Amino acid sequence: MKLHINGCDMEVDDAMGERKLINFLRDDLDLTGAKNACDIGACGACTILVDDAPSKICIKRVKDIAGHRVLTIEGMAAPDGTLHPLQQAFVELGAVQCGFCTPGMILVAHAFLLREPNASREQIRKAINGNLCRCTGYQQIIDAIERAAVHYRRPQAKLNPVDQAYAPISQP
Amino acid sequence: MSYRGVSLGAEGVDFCAAVINVQPDGSVLLEVGVHENGQGAESAMSLLAAEELGISVDRIRYRRASTSTVPDSGTTVASRGTIMGGGAVTVAARELKQEMAKVASERLQCPAAAVRFEKDALFGQDGRSISFDETIRLMFQAQRFPYVCGVFKAPRTSWDEHTGKGDAYFTWVYGCQAVELTVNKKTGKVRLLGATAAHDVGRAVNPEMVRGQFFGGMAMAAGYALHEEVRSKDGRITTLNLNTYRIPRSSDLPEMTAIIVENPDPQSPSGAKALGEPTTEILAPAIANAVFHATGRRELVLPIKLTPVPEEFPEEECRL
């Protein structure tokens, strides 16, 4: 079974296919950004992107991502550690408090802005509806996504995050 | 059979401790007896220490507190983190400055009390300066170690346990929240259109996080005002996960506005006051009042459930 995670190709034994995907990522690959919170696909803390679409993986198996392109929060920053403009906006606008929902929020927002870089505030609010946050009231998360949308209006935003260096967003 | 209970009630004198331990390379290790639960204590404490010491916040390494290295300073409760922890950090930083000023005063040729701390340096009266790092180096050379434990003890209050009279705490917070909503006549569903909060925070140590506490508190309040309910059947809780215990989703909440009122408290060394609970406490009554204005129904039980909706609703949607 072939997996493609954060730009890395890997081969795993087919017997691994039935393993819970969240446990595989967190325990086997040490990609601990995705969190297992509700374990029933209700809260979105486990969200990753599969072929650029959000997927709640606490209810998925390893075989579900075989042959697909996977992006986790660990793949969002540039290889040199520079944060993605979306991540940077979260930091600057206070969109992170306890941080538990943040990886899922960022990935959902990333997938959304790739499709809708000119989204309105109301559309952004709807786009993160599947992801729960107990700390922020979503207000600054929406602020951050709105600011980061500037980056997604640039042509290079379509590139896989792991393949590019980021240009800073000028502050409004 | 035995009964057992644990409680946290009528308080003793509140206090909190902080340890600042400057390393020979000029980096500053900070430990505060307030635990970080995600509320931003780490950044607030680091910012307060940096500001008091006149250094860049990058120098500070915030260490997760352990009672093996910093006195047990109580729990992360009662909105006391920034006021008590921040008080301890400020006291510790002032003590450290006194020690550093004693060592630097000879080089700066001015009395220790006149030394100013800013821009990662110590300044004398005539423009002479010595860097923070150099001062620390001199301290280690002189074996006067830059290690302090600062304690902030809450000022005494006039509270009388027996009569139940007097001031129960040394500082008070003031706040106001307003909400606009509609009630759907057919379903009784309440939709929030907007909410605004103004709180006297003493001093906004980290304004973005202060705003975050406003919004988070209001969101939690909207949740328990309108949906959140622990239900049980035959003595067992049935709302066991986030599909049945419904906390607000982004689309349940309106755009919110935060108005920070700064009014530094002279009793608090850092000037900061409490914020966690005040923001969480007053939106639910505001929602209940708005529902009353919209429908004439006085709801006294949370979460507010407006079904079935009475016929006397004048319009399809009643708007405050």
Tab-separated table of N, CA and C in Angstrom, chain A residues 37-40 42-43 56 92-94 96-99 121-122 124-140 142-143, chain B residues 36-40 207-213 215-217 219-220 223-224 228 241-243 245 247-257:
chain	number	residue	atom	x	y	z
A	37	ALA	N	-10.287	13.786	19.649
A	37	ALA	CA	-11.043	14.355	20.768
A	37	ALA	C	-12.364	13.611	20.961
A	38	CYS	N	-13.277	13.718	19.995
A	38	CYS	CA	-14.601	13.110	20.191
A	38	CYS	C	-14.631	11.651	19.742
A	39	ASP	N	-13.756	11.288	18.797
A	39	ASP	CA	-13.664	9.919	18.278
A	39	ASP	C	-14.902	9.490	17.476
A	40	ILE	N	-15.777	10.439	17.139
A	40	ILE	CA	-16.962	10.079	16.353
A	40	ILE	C	-17.162	11.035	15.167
A	42	ALA	N	-17.301	14.363	15.232
A	42	ALA	CA	-18.183	15.497	15.529
A	42	ALA	C	-17.442	16.816	15.711
A	43	CYS	N	-16.174	16.782	16.081
A	43	CYS	CA	-15.536	18.025	16.528
A	43	CYS	C	-14.498	18.582	15.571
A	56	LYS	N	-12.198	14.048	8.410
A	56	LYS	CA	-12.134	13.809	9.858
A	56	LYS	C	-11.683	12.380	10.051
A	92	GLU	N	-0.638	35.935	14.720
A	92	GLU	CA	-0.665	37.391	14.904
A	92	GLU	C	-2.017	37.892	15.411
A	93	LEU	N	-3.083	37.218	15.054
A	93	LEU	CA	-4.401	37.735	15.414
A	93	LEU	C	-5.007	37.054	16.645
A	94	GLY	N	-4.196	36.310	17.373
A	94	GLY	CA	-4.706	35.709	18.613
A	94	GLY	C	-5.730	34.611	18.367
A	96	VAL	N	-5.200	31.511	18.336
A	96	VAL	CA	-4.822	30.283	19.029
A	96	VAL	C	-4.892	30.537	20.529
A	97	GLN	N	-5.663	29.734	21.242
A	97	GLN	CA	-5.582	29.801	22.705
A	97	GLN	C	-5.021	28.477	23.219
A	98	CYS	N	-5.855	27.478	23.474
A	98	CYS	CA	-5.256	26.221	23.946
A	98	CYS	C	-4.613	25.464	22.803
A	99	GLY	N	-5.020	25.743	21.567
A	99	GLY	CA	-4.360	25.148	20.412
A	99	GLY	C	-4.906	23.803	19.980
A	121	ARG	N	-16.757	37.096	4.813
A	121	ARG	CA	-16.660	36.697	6.225
A	121	ARG	C	-17.709	35.654	6.574
A	122	GLU	N	-18.892	35.851	6.061
A	122	GLU	CA	-19.980	34.920	6.362
A	122	GLU	C	-19.677	33.529	5.785
A	124	ILE	N	-16.682	32.333	5.292
A	124	ILE	CA	-15.614	31.761	6.136
A	124	ILE	C	-16.229	31.152	7.390
A	125	ARG	N	-17.167	31.880	7.997
A	125	ARG	CA	-17.825	31.379	9.214
A	125	ARG	C	-18.481	30.028	8.938
A	126	LYS	N	-19.122	29.901	7.784
A	126	LYS	CA	-19.767	28.621	7.438
A	126	LYS	C	-18.736	27.527	7.185
A	127	ALA	N	-17.611	27.925	6.568
A	127	ALA	CA	-16.609	26.922	6.186
A	127	ALA	C	-16.005	26.213	7.390
A	128	ILE	N	-15.921	26.895	8.543
A	128	ILE	CA	-15.313	26.254	9.716
A	128	ILE	C	-16.365	25.691	10.671
A	129	ASN	N	-17.575	25.585	10.179
A	129	ASN	CA	-18.689	25.133	11.017
A	129	ASN	C	-18.503	23.726	11.583
A	130	GLY	N	-17.762	22.893	10.859
A	130	GLY	CA	-17.584	21.506	11.307
A	130	GLY	C	-16.489	21.344	12.352
A	131	ASN	N	-15.813	22.431	12.677
A	131	ASN	CA	-14.701	22.338	13.618
A	131	ASN	C	-15.033	23.110	14.889
A	132	LEU	N	-15.023	22.413	16.006
A	132	LEU	CA	-15.378	23.064	17.278
A	132	LEU	C	-14.171	23.737	17.909
A	133	CYS	N	-14.426	24.898	18.515
A	133	CYS	CA	-13.415	25.577	19.324
A	133	CYS	C	-14.100	26.045	20.597
A	134	ARG	N	-13.514	25.748	21.743
A	134	ARG	CA	-14.107	26.135	23.014
A	134	ARG	C	-13.509	27.437	23.540
A	135	CYS	N	-12.350	27.847	23.006
A	135	CYS	CA	-11.663	28.984	23.628
A	135	CYS	C	-11.978	30.322	22.982
A	136	THR	N	-12.029	30.382	21.662
A	136	THR	CA	-11.899	31.675	20.982
A	136	THR	C	-13.211	32.317	20.580
A	137	GLY	N	-14.315	31.575	20.620
A	137	GLY	CA	-15.554	32.125	20.074
A	137	GLY	C	-15.467	32.316	18.567
A	138	TYR	N	-14.428	31.757	17.951
A	138	TYR	CA	-14.212	31.747	16.489
A	138	TYR	C	-13.884	33.130	15.915
A	139	GLN	N	-14.086	34.182	16.680
A	139	GLN	CA	-13.985	35.532	16.128
A	139	GLN	C	-12.602	35.782	15.511
A	140	GLN	N	-11.546	35.522	16.294
A	140	GLN	CA	-10.200	35.814	15.787
A	140	GLN	C	-9.737	34.755	14.781
A	142	ILE	N	-11.733	33.608	12.458
A	142	ILE	CA	-12.290	34.145	11.213
A	142	ILE	C	-11.471	35.365	10.758
A	143	ASP	N	-11.078	36.208	11.725
A	143	ASP	CA	-10.201	37.348	11.391
A	143	ASP	C	-8.940	36.861	10.676
B	36	GLU	N	-0.577	26.956	33.213
B	36	GLU	CA	-1.112	27.304	31.891
B	36	GLU	C	-2.100	26.225	31.448
B	37	ASN	N	-3.353	26.627	31.227
B	37	ASN	CA	-4.353	25.690	30.698
B	37	ASN	C	-4.754	26.063	29.287
B	38	GLY	N	-4.014	26.974	28.680
B	38	GLY	CA	-4.401	27.451	27.360
B	38	GLY	C	-4.958	28.858	27.406
B	39	GLN	N	-5.045	29.426	28.586
B	39	GLN	CA	-5.648	30.756	28.708
B	39	GLN	C	-4.666	31.870	28.392
B	40	GLY	N	-3.394	31.532	28.180
B	40	GLY	CA	-2.433	32.565	27.810
B	40	GLY	C	-1.601	33.057	28.970
B	207	PRO	N	-3.138	42.409	24.624
B	207	PRO	CA	-4.466	42.805	24.144
B	207	PRO	C	-5.156	41.788	23.226
B	208	GLU	N	-4.400	41.100	22.368
B	208	GLU	CA	-5.057	40.116	21.492
B	208	GLU	C	-5.658	38.978	22.320
B	209	MET	N	-4.930	38.552	23.356
B	209	MET	CA	-5.450	37.470	24.198
B	209	MET	C	-6.604	37.972	25.058
B	210	VAL	N	-6.547	39.237	25.442
B	210	VAL	CA	-7.665	39.810	26.191
B	210	VAL	C	-8.926	39.750	25.326
B	211	ARG	N	-8.778	40.164	24.061
B	211	ARG	CA	-9.918	40.082	23.149
B	211	ARG	C	-10.382	38.637	23.018
B	212	GLY	N	-9.421	37.725	22.945
B	212	GLY	CA	-9.754	36.303	22.833
B	212	GLY	C	-10.553	35.821	24.034
B	213	GLN	N	-10.212	36.317	25.220
B	213	GLN	CA	-10.972	35.920	26.408
B	213	GLN	C	-12.380	36.507	26.372
B	215	PHE	N	-14.155	37.036	23.634
B	215	PHE	CA	-14.949	36.278	22.661
B	215	PHE	C	-15.210	34.852	23.165
B	216	GLY	N	-14.179	34.250	23.758
B	216	GLY	CA	-14.350	32.889	24.259
B	216	GLY	C	-15.376	32.829	25.378
B	217	GLY	N	-15.317	33.807	26.262
B	217	GLY	CA	-16.285	33.855	27.366
B	217	GLY	C	-17.692	34.043	26.848
B	219	ALA	N	-18.800	33.251	23.886
B	219	ALA	CA	-19.217	32.049	23.153
B	219	ALA	C	-19.691	30.976	24.124
B	220	MET	N	-18.945	30.810	25.217
B	220	MET	CA	-19.337	29.806	26.200
B	220	MET	C	-20.688	30.184	26.816
B	223	GLY	N	-23.433	29.435	24.576
B	223	GLY	CA	-23.655	27.988	24.600
B	223	GLY	C	-24.544	27.581	25.755
B	224	TYR	N	-24.190	28.016	26.972
B	224	TYR	CA	-25.015	27.541	28.103
B	224	TYR	C	-26.344	28.280	28.184
B	228	GLU	N	-26.397	24.254	25.677
B	228	GLU	CA	-25.630	23.274	26.445
B	228	GLU	C	-26.434	22.767	27.635
B	241	ASN	N	-21.052	12.948	24.558
B	241	ASN	CA	-20.056	13.381	23.573
B	241	ASN	C	-20.551	14.648	22.894
B	242	LEU	N	-19.738	15.161	21.999
B	242	LEU	CA	-20.014	16.477	21.426
B	242	LEU	C	-21.139	16.468	20.396
B	243	ASN	N	-21.646	15.292	20.062
B	243	ASN	CA	-22.818	15.272	19.180
B	243	ASN	C	-24.107	15.493	19.969
B	245	TYR	N	-23.959	16.789	23.501
B	245	TYR	CA	-23.728	17.984	24.315
B	245	TYR	C	-23.259	19.062	23.344
B	247	ILE	N	-21.973	22.293	22.061
B	247	ILE	CA	-21.330	23.582	22.309
B	247	ILE	C	-21.417	24.399	21.018
B	248	PRO	N	-21.325	25.735	21.108
B	248	PRO	CA	-21.576	26.542	19.917
B	248	PRO	C	-20.599	26.241	18.780
B	249	ARG	N	-21.160	26.136	17.590
B	249	ARG	CA	-20.359	26.089	16.377
B	249	ARG	C	-20.248	27.508	15.843
B	250	SER	N	-19.351	27.691	14.871
B	250	SER	CA	-19.110	29.051	14.380
B	250	SER	C	-20.400	29.699	13.879
B	251	SER	N	-21.271	28.895	13.255
B	251	SER	CA	-22.484	29.482	12.688
B	251	SER	C	-23.560	29.743	13.742
B	252	ASP	N	-23.349	29.276	14.980
B	252	ASP	CA	-24.289	29.596	16.062
B	252	ASP	C	-24.010	30.978	16.644
B	253	LEU	N	-22.845	31.512	16.338
B	253	LEU	CA	-22.412	32.741	17.007
B	253	LEU	C	-22.453	33.929	16.058
B	254	PRO	N	-22.699	35.113	16.610
B	254	PRO	CA	-22.707	36.312	15.788
B	254	PRO	C	-21.317	36.955	15.739
B	255	GLU	N	-21.182	37.999	14.957
B	255	GLU	CA	-19.986	38.823	15.055
B	255	GLU	C	-20.002	39.459	16.442
B	256	MET	N	-18.846	39.454	17.074
B	256	MET	CA	-18.773	39.987	18.435
B	256	MET	C	-17.788	41.157	18.479
B	257	THR	N	-18.068	42.090	19.358
B	257	THR	CA	-17.205	43.266	19.498
B	257	THR	C	-16.679	43.311	20.935
